[in-house]
mmCIF file of C-alpha atoms in Angstrom:
data_model
loop_
_atom_site.group_PDB
_atom_site.id
_atom_site.type_symbol
_atom_site.label_atom_id
_atom_site.label_comp_id
_atom_site.label_asym_id
_atom_site.label_seq_id
_atom_site.Cartn_x
_atom_site.Cartn_y
_atom_site.Cartn_z
ATOM 1 C CA UNK A 1 22.578 -48.673 14.940
ATOM 2 C CA UNK A 2 24.644 -45.925 13.283
ATOM 3 C CA UNK A 3 25.432 -42.936 15.479
ATOM 4 C CA UNK A 4 23.915 -39.692 14.295
ATOM 5 C CA UNK A 5 26.550 -37.285 13.046
ATOM 6 C CA UNK A 6 27.008 -34.254 15.275
ATOM 7 C CA UNK A 7 26.267 -30.904 13.618
ATOM 8 C CA UNK A 8 29.237 -28.569 13.328
ATOM 9 C CA UNK A 9 28.553 -25.234 15.005
ATOM 10 C CA UNK A 10 30.351 -21.926 15.407
ATOM 11 C CA UNK A 11 31.551 -23.154 18.833
ATOM 12 C CA UNK A 12 33.437 -26.034 17.198
ATOM 13 C CA UNK A 13 35.099 -23.619 14.774
ATOM 14 C CA UNK A 14 36.088 -21.266 17.611
ATOM 15 C CA UNK A 15 37.533 -24.134 19.666
ATOM 16 C CA UNK A 16 39.458 -25.569 16.722
ATOM 17 C CA UNK A 17 40.915 -22.175 15.783
ATOM 18 C CA UNK A 18 41.520 -21.169 19.407
ATOM 19 C CA UNK A 19 39.613 -17.888 19.074
ATOM 20 C CA UNK A 20 36.459 -16.323 20.497
ATOM 21 C CA UNK A 21 32.968 -16.771 19.090
ATOM 22 C CA UNK A 22 32.943 -13.067 18.214
ATOM 23 C CA UNK A 23 36.070 -13.446 16.101
ATOM 24 C CA UNK A 24 34.541 -16.317 14.138
ATOM 25 C CA UNK A 25 31.394 -14.238 13.656
ATOM 26 C CA UNK A 26 33.423 -11.318 12.306
ATOM 27 C CA UNK A 27 35.140 -13.610 9.814
ATOM 28 C CA UNK A 28 31.830 -15.137 8.714
ATOM 29 C CA UNK A 29 30.373 -11.662 8.186
ATOM 30 C CA UNK A 30 33.496 -10.536 6.303
ATOM 31 C CA UNK A 31 33.981 -7.567 8.613
ATOM 32 C CA UNK A 32 37.066 -5.378 8.016
ATOM 33 C CA UNK A 33 38.423 -5.390 11.583
ATOM 34 C CA UNK A 34 39.994 -8.864 11.404
ATOM 35 C CA UNK A 35 43.741 -9.373 10.835
ATOM 36 C CA UNK A 36 44.523 -11.368 7.658
ATOM 37 C CA UNK A 37 46.396 -14.028 9.611
ATOM 38 C CA UNK A 38 43.465 -14.496 11.997
ATOM 39 C CA UNK A 39 41.041 -14.645 9.073
ATOM 40 C CA UNK A 40 43.112 -17.371 7.415
ATOM 41 C CA UNK A 41 43.277 -19.294 10.701
ATOM 42 C CA UNK A 42 39.511 -19.232 11.184
ATOM 43 C CA UNK A 43 38.809 -20.019 7.527
ATOM 44 C CA UNK A 44 41.118 -23.021 7.741
ATOM 45 C CA UNK A 45 39.071 -24.385 10.655
ATOM 46 C CA UNK A 46 35.831 -23.716 8.755
ATOM 47 C CA UNK A 47 37.137 -25.630 5.739
ATOM 48 C CA UNK A 48 38.517 -28.496 7.828
ATOM 49 C CA UNK A 49 35.320 -28.991 9.827
ATOM 50 C CA UNK A 50 32.963 -28.421 6.896
ATOM 51 C CA UNK A 51 31.119 -25.714 8.798
ATOM 52 C CA UNK A 52 28.230 -23.955 7.035
ATOM 53 C CA UNK A 53 27.417 -20.545 8.606
ATOM 54 C CA UNK A 54 23.939 -20.261 10.070
ATOM 55 C CA UNK A 55 21.740 -17.208 10.305
ATOM 56 C CA UNK A 56 22.218 -17.266 14.083
ATOM 57 C CA UNK A 57 25.986 -17.118 13.703
ATOM 58 C CA UNK A 58 25.799 -14.271 11.220
ATOM 59 C CA UNK A 59 23.505 -12.302 13.525
ATOM 60 C CA UNK A 60 25.965 -12.446 16.410
ATOM 61 C CA UNK A 61 27.788 -9.395 15.070
ATOM 62 C CA UNK A 62 24.664 -7.335 15.766
ATOM 63 C CA UNK A 63 24.959 -5.254 12.589
ATOM 64 C CA UNK A 64 22.497 -7.241 10.494
ATOM 65 C CA UNK A 65 19.857 -9.897 11.032
ATOM 66 C CA UNK A 66 20.247 -11.373 7.511
ATOM 67 C CA UNK A 67 16.460 -11.596 7.240
ATOM 68 C CA UNK A 68 14.138 -9.909 4.743
ATOM 69 C CA UNK A 69 10.460 -9.910 5.638
ATOM 70 C CA UNK A 70 7.779 -9.789 2.925
ATOM 71 C CA UNK A 71 4.284 -8.718 3.992
ATOM 72 C CA UNK A 72 1.282 -9.943 2.012
ATOM 73 C CA UNK A 73 -2.442 -9.320 2.520
ATOM 74 C CA UNK A 74 -3.848 -12.034 4.781
ATOM 75 C CA UNK A 75 -7.500 -11.937 3.708
ATOM 76 C CA UNK A 76 -6.876 -12.111 -0.048
ATOM 77 C CA UNK A 77 -4.021 -14.614 0.245
ATOM 78 C CA UNK A 78 -6.027 -17.057 2.373
ATOM 79 C CA UNK A 79 -9.049 -16.640 0.094
ATOM 80 C CA UNK A 80 -6.912 -17.502 -2.945
ATOM 81 C CA UNK A 81 -5.336 -20.489 -1.222
ATOM 82 C CA UNK A 82 -8.711 -21.775 -0.075
ATOM 83 C CA UNK A 83 -10.323 -21.355 -3.510
ATOM 84 C CA UNK A 84 -7.389 -23.131 -5.212
ATOM 85 C CA UNK A 85 -8.112 -21.271 -8.439
ATOM 86 C CA UNK A 86 -4.609 -21.192 -9.842
ATOM 87 C CA UNK A 87 -3.264 -17.912 -8.450
ATOM 88 C CA UNK A 88 0.515 -17.898 -7.980
ATOM 89 C CA UNK A 89 1.297 -14.472 -6.483
ATOM 90 C CA UNK A 90 2.915 -15.923 -3.342
ATOM 91 C CA UNK A 91 4.727 -18.586 -5.375
ATOM 92 C CA UNK A 92 6.261 -15.882 -7.550
ATOM 93 C CA UNK A 93 7.176 -13.830 -4.476
ATOM 94 C CA UNK A 94 9.018 -16.825 -3.075
ATOM 95 C CA UNK A 95 10.698 -17.577 -6.406
ATOM 96 C CA UNK A 96 12.106 -14.098 -6.806
ATOM 97 C CA UNK A 97 12.704 -13.180 -3.178
ATOM 98 C CA UNK A 98 14.025 -16.370 -1.644
ATOM 99 C CA UNK A 99 16.497 -17.121 -4.429
ATOM 100 C CA UNK A 100 17.840 -13.570 -4.494
ATOM 101 C CA UNK A 101 18.107 -13.401 -0.710
ATOM 102 C CA UNK A 102 19.960 -16.710 -0.649
ATOM 103 C CA UNK A 103 22.494 -15.463 -3.198
ATOM 104 C CA UNK A 104 23.439 -12.729 -0.708
ATOM 105 C CA UNK A 105 23.509 -14.980 2.359
ATOM 106 C CA UNK A 106 20.052 -13.862 3.520
ATOM 107 C CA UNK A 107 16.728 -15.574 4.111
ATOM 108 C CA UNK A 108 13.296 -14.200 3.155
ATOM 109 C CA UNK A 109 10.214 -14.917 5.229
ATOM 110 C CA UNK A 110 6.586 -14.112 4.391
ATOM 111 C CA UNK A 111 4.086 -12.833 6.956
ATOM 112 C CA UNK A 112 0.366 -12.409 6.314
ATOM 113 C CA UNK A 113 -1.076 -9.219 7.797
ATOM 114 C CA UNK A 114 -4.646 -7.937 7.532
ATOM 115 C CA UNK A 115 -4.384 -4.354 6.320
ATOM 116 C CA UNK A 116 -7.975 -3.679 7.426
ATOM 117 C CA UNK A 117 -7.395 -4.808 11.016
ATOM 118 C CA UNK A 118 -7.626 -2.057 13.640
ATOM 119 C CA UNK A 119 -4.667 -3.720 15.331
ATOM 120 C CA UNK A 120 -2.444 -3.815 12.241
ATOM 121 C CA UNK A 121 0.322 -1.824 13.957
ATOM 122 C CA UNK A 122 0.367 -4.158 16.941
ATOM 123 C CA UNK A 123 0.295 -7.242 14.718
ATOM 124 C CA UNK A 124 3.127 -6.027 12.497
ATOM 125 C CA UNK A 125 5.039 -4.635 15.467
ATOM 126 C CA UNK A 126 5.080 -8.076 17.092
ATOM 127 C CA UNK A 127 6.543 -9.639 13.929
ATOM 128 C CA UNK A 128 9.195 -6.925 13.679
ATOM 129 C CA UNK A 129 10.182 -7.335 17.312
ATOM 130 C CA UNK A 130 10.467 -11.096 16.969
ATOM 131 C CA UNK A 131 12.418 -11.164 13.703
ATOM 132 C CA UNK A 132 14.346 -7.856 13.562
ATOM 133 C CA UNK A 133 14.455 -7.921 9.737
ATOM 134 C CA UNK A 134 17.034 -5.886 7.848
ATOM 135 C CA UNK A 135 14.352 -4.936 5.346
ATOM 136 C CA UNK A 136 10.660 -5.335 4.576
ATOM 137 C CA UNK A 137 8.895 -5.803 1.236
ATOM 138 C CA UNK A 138 5.336 -4.410 1.227
ATOM 139 C CA UNK A 139 2.863 -5.617 -1.395
ATOM 140 C CA UNK A 140 -0.470 -3.948 -2.257
ATOM 141 C CA UNK A 141 -2.476 -2.732 -0.418
ATOM 142 C CA UNK A 142 0.025 -2.663 2.485
ATOM 143 C CA UNK A 143 2.406 -0.577 0.388
ATOM 144 C CA UNK A 144 0.047 2.408 0.653
ATOM 145 C CA UNK A 145 -1.130 1.876 4.229
ATOM 146 C CA UNK A 146 0.170 4.897 6.163
ATOM 147 C CA UNK A 147 -0.002 3.017 9.485
ATOM 148 C CA UNK A 148 2.333 0.340 8.172
ATOM 149 C CA UNK A 149 4.754 2.617 6.330
ATOM 150 C CA UNK A 150 4.759 5.018 9.273
ATOM 151 C CA UNK A 151 5.615 2.255 11.731
ATOM 152 C CA UNK A 152 8.502 1.022 9.593
ATOM 153 C CA UNK A 153 9.849 4.536 9.115
ATOM 154 C CA UNK A 154 9.570 5.241 12.833
ATOM 155 C CA UNK A 155 11.596 2.123 13.640
ATOM 156 C CA UNK A 156 14.220 2.943 11.028
ATOM 157 C CA UNK A 157 13.596 -0.244 9.041
ATOM 158 C CA UNK A 158 14.324 -0.109 5.326
ATOM 159 C CA UNK A 159 11.365 -1.110 3.153
ATOM 160 C CA UNK A 160 10.200 -1.331 -0.441
ATOM 161 C CA UNK A 161 6.659 -0.364 -1.488
ATOM 162 C CA UNK A 162 5.462 -2.520 -4.397
ATOM 163 C CA UNK A 163 2.625 -0.879 -6.325
ATOM 164 C CA UNK A 164 3.201 2.614 -4.973
ATOM 165 C CA UNK A 165 4.352 5.850 -6.610
ATOM 166 C CA UNK A 166 3.557 8.176 -3.721
ATOM 167 C CA UNK A 167 6.427 10.245 -2.291
ATOM 168 C CA UNK A 168 7.477 9.305 1.214
ATOM 169 C CA UNK A 169 9.720 6.891 3.096
ATOM 170 C CA UNK A 170 10.703 3.576 1.566
ATOM 171 C CA UNK A 171 11.576 2.596 -1.993
ATOM 172 C CA UNK A 172 8.605 3.083 -4.353
ATOM 173 C CA UNK A 173 8.298 0.358 -7.005
ATOM 174 C CA UNK A 174 5.828 -0.483 -9.769
ATOM 175 C CA UNK A 175 5.331 -3.180 -12.384
ATOM 176 C CA UNK A 176 4.627 -0.558 -15.071
ATOM 177 C CA UNK A 177 0.875 -1.124 -14.888
ATOM 178 C CA UNK A 178 -0.039 1.856 -17.064
ATOM 179 C CA UNK A 179 2.572 0.894 -19.658
ATOM 180 C CA UNK A 180 1.271 -2.677 -19.687
ATOM 181 C CA UNK A 181 -2.293 -1.453 -20.271
ATOM 182 C CA UNK A 182 -1.020 0.709 -23.121
ATOM 183 C CA UNK A 183 0.692 -2.304 -24.690
ATOM 184 C CA UNK A 184 -2.463 -4.422 -24.416
ATOM 185 C CA UNK A 185 -4.590 -1.644 -25.934
ATOM 186 C CA UNK A 186 -2.133 -1.045 -28.796
ATOM 187 C CA UNK A 187 -2.163 -4.754 -29.604
ATOM 188 C CA UNK A 188 -5.935 -4.651 -30.019
ATOM 189 C CA UNK A 189 -5.814 -1.398 -32.010
ATOM 190 C CA UNK A 190 -3.272 -2.926 -34.387
ATOM 191 C CA UNK A 191 -5.662 -5.838 -34.946
ATOM 192 C CA UNK A 192 -8.305 -3.308 -36.028
ATOM 193 C CA UNK A 193 -10.473 -2.951 -32.889
ATOM 194 C CA UNK A 194 -11.974 0.451 -32.123
ATOM 195 C CA UNK A 195 -14.508 -0.502 -29.421
ATOM 196 C CA UNK A 196 -12.223 -1.792 -26.650
ATOM 197 C CA UNK A 197 -13.806 -2.315 -23.238
ATOM 198 C CA UNK A 198 -11.928 -2.243 -19.956
ATOM 199 C CA UNK A 199 -12.758 -3.936 -16.646
ATOM 200 C CA UNK A 200 -10.915 -2.017 -13.926
ATOM 201 C CA UNK A 201 -9.900 -3.422 -10.559
ATOM 202 C CA UNK A 202 -10.702 -2.354 -7.015
ATOM 203 C CA UNK A 203 -10.222 1.300 -6.101
ATOM 204 C CA UNK A 204 -8.370 0.105 -2.994
ATOM 205 C CA UNK A 205 -5.332 -0.462 -5.220
ATOM 206 C CA UNK A 206 -3.691 2.503 -6.976
ATOM 207 C CA UNK A 207 -2.525 0.175 -9.734
ATOM 208 C CA UNK A 208 -6.182 -0.290 -10.760
ATOM 209 C CA UNK A 209 -6.373 3.331 -11.849
ATOM 210 C CA UNK A 210 -2.892 3.250 -13.404
ATOM 211 C CA UNK A 211 -4.058 0.443 -15.692
ATOM 212 C CA UNK A 212 -7.267 2.298 -16.490
ATOM 213 C CA UNK A 213 -5.266 5.455 -17.248
ATOM 214 C CA UNK A 214 -2.978 3.564 -19.646
ATOM 215 C CA UNK A 215 -5.990 2.235 -21.557
ATOM 216 C CA UNK A 216 -7.713 5.651 -21.648
ATOM 217 C CA UNK A 217 -4.555 7.429 -22.816
ATOM 218 C CA UNK A 218 -3.937 4.967 -25.657
ATOM 219 C CA UNK A 219 -7.554 5.121 -26.775
ATOM 220 C CA UNK A 220 -7.435 8.917 -26.695
ATOM 221 C CA UNK A 221 -4.232 9.021 -28.739
ATOM 222 C CA UNK A 222 -6.025 6.895 -31.349
ATOM 223 C CA UNK A 223 -8.903 9.401 -31.396
ATOM 224 C CA UNK A 224 -11.367 6.887 -29.940
ATOM 225 C CA UNK A 225 -14.154 7.491 -27.443
ATOM 226 C CA UNK A 226 -14.148 5.282 -24.360
ATOM 227 C CA UNK A 227 -16.673 7.022 -22.069
ATOM 228 C CA UNK A 228 -19.050 4.059 -21.710
ATOM 229 C CA UNK A 229 -16.509 1.286 -22.106
ATOM 230 C CA UNK A 230 -15.122 1.007 -18.570
ATOM 231 C CA UNK A 231 -16.745 -0.942 -15.730
ATOM 232 C CA UNK A 232 -15.126 -1.525 -12.355
ATOM 233 C CA UNK A 233 -14.816 -4.886 -10.609
ATOM 234 C CA UNK A 234 -12.882 -6.041 -7.543
ATOM 235 C CA UNK A 235 -10.467 -8.461 -9.284
ATOM 236 C CA UNK A 236 -12.732 -11.407 -8.382
ATOM 237 C CA UNK A 237 -14.645 -13.755 -10.704
ATOM 238 C CA UNK A 238 -18.159 -12.677 -9.694
ATOM 239 C CA UNK A 239 -17.406 -9.005 -10.264
ATOM 240 C CA UNK A 240 -16.049 -9.957 -13.674
ATOM 241 C CA UNK A 241 -19.334 -11.637 -14.566
ATOM 242 C CA UNK A 242 -21.308 -8.496 -13.681
ATOM 243 C CA UNK A 243 -18.896 -6.193 -15.505
ATOM 244 C CA UNK A 244 -18.821 -8.309 -18.675
ATOM 245 C CA UNK A 245 -22.615 -8.527 -18.826
ATOM 246 C CA UNK A 246 -22.857 -4.750 -18.510
ATOM 247 C CA UNK A 247 -20.341 -4.129 -21.288
ATOM 248 C CA UNK A 248 -21.835 -6.689 -23.657
ATOM 249 C CA UNK A 249 -25.334 -5.269 -23.074
ATOM 250 C CA UNK A 250 -24.368 -1.880 -24.552
ATOM 251 C CA UNK A 251 -26.120 -0.792 -27.747
ATOM 252 C CA UNK A 252 -22.671 -0.838 -29.373
ATOM 253 C CA UNK A 253 -20.847 -3.527 -27.379
ATOM 254 C CA UNK A 254 -17.063 -3.766 -27.447
ATOM 255 C CA UNK A 255 -15.373 -6.128 -29.857
ATOM 256 C CA UNK A 256 -12.519 -6.561 -27.391
ATOM 257 C CA UNK A 257 -12.217 -6.392 -23.595
ATOM 258 C CA UNK A 258 -9.183 -6.015 -21.358
ATOM 259 C CA UNK A 259 -9.675 -7.416 -17.853
ATOM 260 C CA UNK A 260 -7.549 -6.209 -14.934
ATOM 261 C CA UNK A 261 -7.169 -9.722 -13.543
ATOM 262 C CA UNK A 262 -7.236 -13.282 -14.784
ATOM 263 C CA UNK A 263 -10.326 -14.051 -12.716
ATOM 264 C CA UNK A 264 -12.335 -11.177 -14.220
ATOM 265 C CA UNK A 265 -11.183 -12.070 -17.732
ATOM 266 C CA UNK A 266 -12.083 -15.731 -17.283
ATOM 267 C CA UNK A 267 -15.493 -14.559 -16.085
ATOM 268 C CA UNK A 268 -15.812 -12.499 -19.280
ATOM 269 C CA UNK A 269 -14.970 -15.596 -21.304
ATOM 270 C CA UNK A 270 -17.789 -17.453 -19.530
ATOM 271 C CA UNK A 271 -20.270 -14.645 -20.258
ATOM 272 C CA UNK A 272 -19.222 -14.660 -23.904
ATOM 273 C CA UNK A 273 -19.948 -18.393 -24.098
ATOM 274 C CA UNK A 274 -23.336 -17.852 -22.397
ATOM 275 C CA UNK A 275 -24.254 -15.289 -25.046
ATOM 276 C CA UNK A 276 -23.160 -17.448 -27.951
ATOM 277 C CA UNK A 277 -20.078 -15.358 -28.719
ATOM 278 C CA UNK A 278 -16.981 -17.124 -29.948
ATOM 279 C CA UNK A 279 -13.587 -15.928 -28.681
ATOM 280 C CA UNK A 280 -11.717 -14.542 -30.544
ATOM 281 C CA UNK A 281 -13.933 -14.558 -33.651
ATOM 282 C CA UNK A 282 -16.641 -12.367 -32.078
ATOM 283 C CA UNK A 283 -14.819 -10.983 -29.044
ATOM 284 C CA UNK A 284 -11.110 -10.624 -28.260
ATOM 285 C CA UNK A 285 -9.887 -10.838 -24.649
ATOM 286 C CA UNK A 286 -6.696 -9.773 -22.875
ATOM 287 C CA UNK A 287 -6.015 -10.442 -19.219
ATOM 288 C CA UNK A 288 -3.669 -9.125 -16.540
ATOM 289 C CA UNK A 289 -1.603 -11.451 -14.296
ATOM 290 C CA UNK A 290 -0.858 -14.465 -16.523
ATOM 291 C CA UNK A 291 -1.345 -16.973 -13.725
ATOM 292 C CA UNK A 292 -1.088 -20.663 -14.686
ATOM 293 C CA UNK A 293 -4.843 -21.108 -15.143
ATOM 294 C CA UNK A 294 -5.038 -18.897 -18.272
ATOM 295 C CA UNK A 295 -2.972 -21.415 -20.207
ATOM 296 C CA UNK A 296 -5.664 -24.028 -19.688
ATOM 297 C CA UNK A 297 -8.718 -21.985 -20.685
ATOM 298 C CA UNK A 298 -10.407 -22.488 -24.037
ATOM 299 C CA UNK A 299 -9.100 -20.574 -25.853
ATOM 300 C CA UNK A 300 -5.829 -19.880 -24.038
ATOM 301 C CA UNK A 301 -5.830 -16.243 -22.927
ATOM 302 C CA UNK A 302 -3.550 -13.541 -24.228
ATOM 303 C CA UNK A 303 -2.263 -11.883 -21.050
ATOM 304 C CA UNK A 304 -0.009 -9.265 -19.543
ATOM 305 C CA UNK A 305 2.601 -11.200 -17.595
ATOM 306 C CA UNK A 306 3.077 -9.481 -14.234
ATOM 307 C CA UNK A 307 6.815 -9.610 -13.348
ATOM 308 C CA UNK A 308 6.205 -10.480 -9.693
ATOM 309 C CA UNK A 309 9.332 -12.592 -9.227
ATOM 310 C CA UNK A 310 11.563 -10.002 -10.905
ATOM 311 C CA UNK A 311 10.046 -7.173 -8.880
ATOM 312 C CA UNK A 312 10.432 -8.919 -5.528
ATOM 313 C CA UNK A 313 13.978 -9.935 -6.489
ATOM 314 C CA UNK A 314 14.821 -6.321 -7.293
ATOM 315 C CA UNK A 315 13.254 -5.160 -4.034
ATOM 316 C CA UNK A 316 15.385 -7.625 -2.062
ATOM 317 C CA UNK A 317 18.531 -6.457 -3.877
ATOM 318 C CA UNK A 318 17.780 -2.815 -3.081
ATOM 319 C CA UNK A 319 17.080 -3.577 0.578
ATOM 320 C CA UNK A 320 20.312 -5.527 0.997
ATOM 321 C CA UNK A 321 22.264 -2.813 -0.811
ATOM 322 C CA UNK A 322 22.606 0.001 1.729
ATOM 323 C CA UNK A 323 22.754 2.505 -1.151
ATOM 324 C CA UNK A 324 19.425 1.337 -2.543
ATOM 325 C CA UNK A 325 17.623 4.487 -1.427
ATOM 326 C CA UNK A 326 19.686 6.505 -3.914
ATOM 327 C CA UNK A 327 18.076 4.915 -6.991
ATOM 328 C CA UNK A 328 15.650 6.914 -9.099
ATOM 329 C CA UNK A 329 12.099 6.329 -7.926
ATOM 330 C CA UNK A 330 9.704 4.838 -8.607
ATOM 331 C CA UNK A 331 11.723 1.794 -9.598
ATOM 332 C CA UNK A 332 9.904 0.296 -12.591
ATOM 333 C CA UNK A 333 10.054 -3.406 -13.502
ATOM 334 C CA UNK A 334 8.138 -4.012 -16.726
ATOM 335 C CA UNK A 335 6.248 -7.148 -17.733
ATOM 336 C CA UNK A 336 5.326 -8.270 -21.218
ATOM 337 C CA UNK A 337 2.311 -9.141 -23.325
ATOM 338 C CA UNK A 338 2.066 -12.882 -23.979
ATOM 339 C CA UNK A 339 -0.020 -13.400 -27.118
ATOM 340 C CA UNK A 340 -2.018 -16.641 -27.220
ATOM 341 C CA UNK A 341 -5.353 -17.581 -28.794
ATOM 342 C CA UNK A 342 -7.873 -15.058 -27.432
ATOM 343 C CA UNK A 343 -7.123 -12.079 -29.688
ATOM 344 C CA UNK A 344 -7.829 -11.612 -33.369
ATOM 345 C CA UNK A 345 -9.161 -9.041 -35.806
ATOM 346 C CA UNK A 346 -12.711 -7.813 -35.063
ATOM 347 C CA UNK A 347 -15.711 -9.260 -36.884
ATOM 348 C CA UNK A 348 -16.192 -7.808 -40.342
ATOM 349 C CA UNK A 349 -18.575 -4.857 -40.447
ATOM 350 C CA UNK A 350 -17.762 -3.610 -36.910
#
C-alpha cells in the first residue's frame, strides 16, 4: 500500500532554512523587517519543499487573522434554504466575497445571526472571539442594528454596512436601490405606461423605502399621480399575492407593476393569470433581485439585477485595504435592468 505523502508545514520550511518559525512567518506575510538575504533563503526553502502558506502560518505574526467574516440573517436565510425557491443571495455573497478574499490571501466565512434575538451581542461576540476576523461584512438588516454595529465599533473591528446610508462607524454601502427603481420606472414610462403600481418591501429594511422613493420621484417628475398605487409587502410570496390583488382591484388599476422582490413579482404574475390578464399584453411586470427562478417563469421576468457579488467583493476589498475608511460614503455599487418578456406597451385605450 502506498505511503501517504506527508504535508509540508511551516516547521519543515524553518528547519530546512535553519531559521525560526517567526522568521518564516514574517517572510510569508511580506513584512518589511526581514533582511533580503534571509528572505531569499526562506523563499528558496519554500520553493524547494513546495510549501503552500496556511492561514495558521500567516496568523502567527499577530498583525492580521487573514479572515473576513460575513454576517447574514439566520431566520430569512434558513427559510429560503428550506423553501428551495431559487433564491441565490448567499451564493452571490460567496461568489463575490470568497474569490476576492482569496486573491488577497484571505478567506471569507459566513455566519448566520438572528438580528431579532435578545442575545445577539453574545452570539456575535462568541463568533468574533473564536475567529478574530480582520473585517466583518454586515448585510441587511444587521447593517442597521445598533447593537451589532456598536459591538464591532467597541472592539475596533473594521466592518462594512451593506444597505445602509446612516452616518456612523463602518463603511456604508448601497446597491443604488433608489436609482434602480428610477430606471425600472423610466423603462415603463418610455413604453407608454402612466398607471405604474409599486409593491414595496418590509419597513424593517431601509432599502425598501429607497426603492419606493425612486419610483415616487420618477413618477412625480413625469407629472403622474401615484397616491393609491403603492402597497407594502414583506418580500415574501404571500404578501405579494395580497398586494397584487389590492392593486388590481382599484377602479383604475395599474397597467404595470414593479415588485420589490422576485417572490412578490412572481405572486403578481400568478394573480394576473387568475384574473385572466395576459403578461405583458394586459399588464407589464418588473422585479427586483433577478434570482435564477425569474428566467424560468412564463413569461420570463424583466428584472433589476442586484449586484450582490460585486458589492460583497467591493466590501472585502475595502476591509482588506487599511485606507478603505477614507473612501467617499456611501459606497454605491449599481445594478442594471435586464429586459426580458414581461414588459411591453400598455393596452390601447389606457
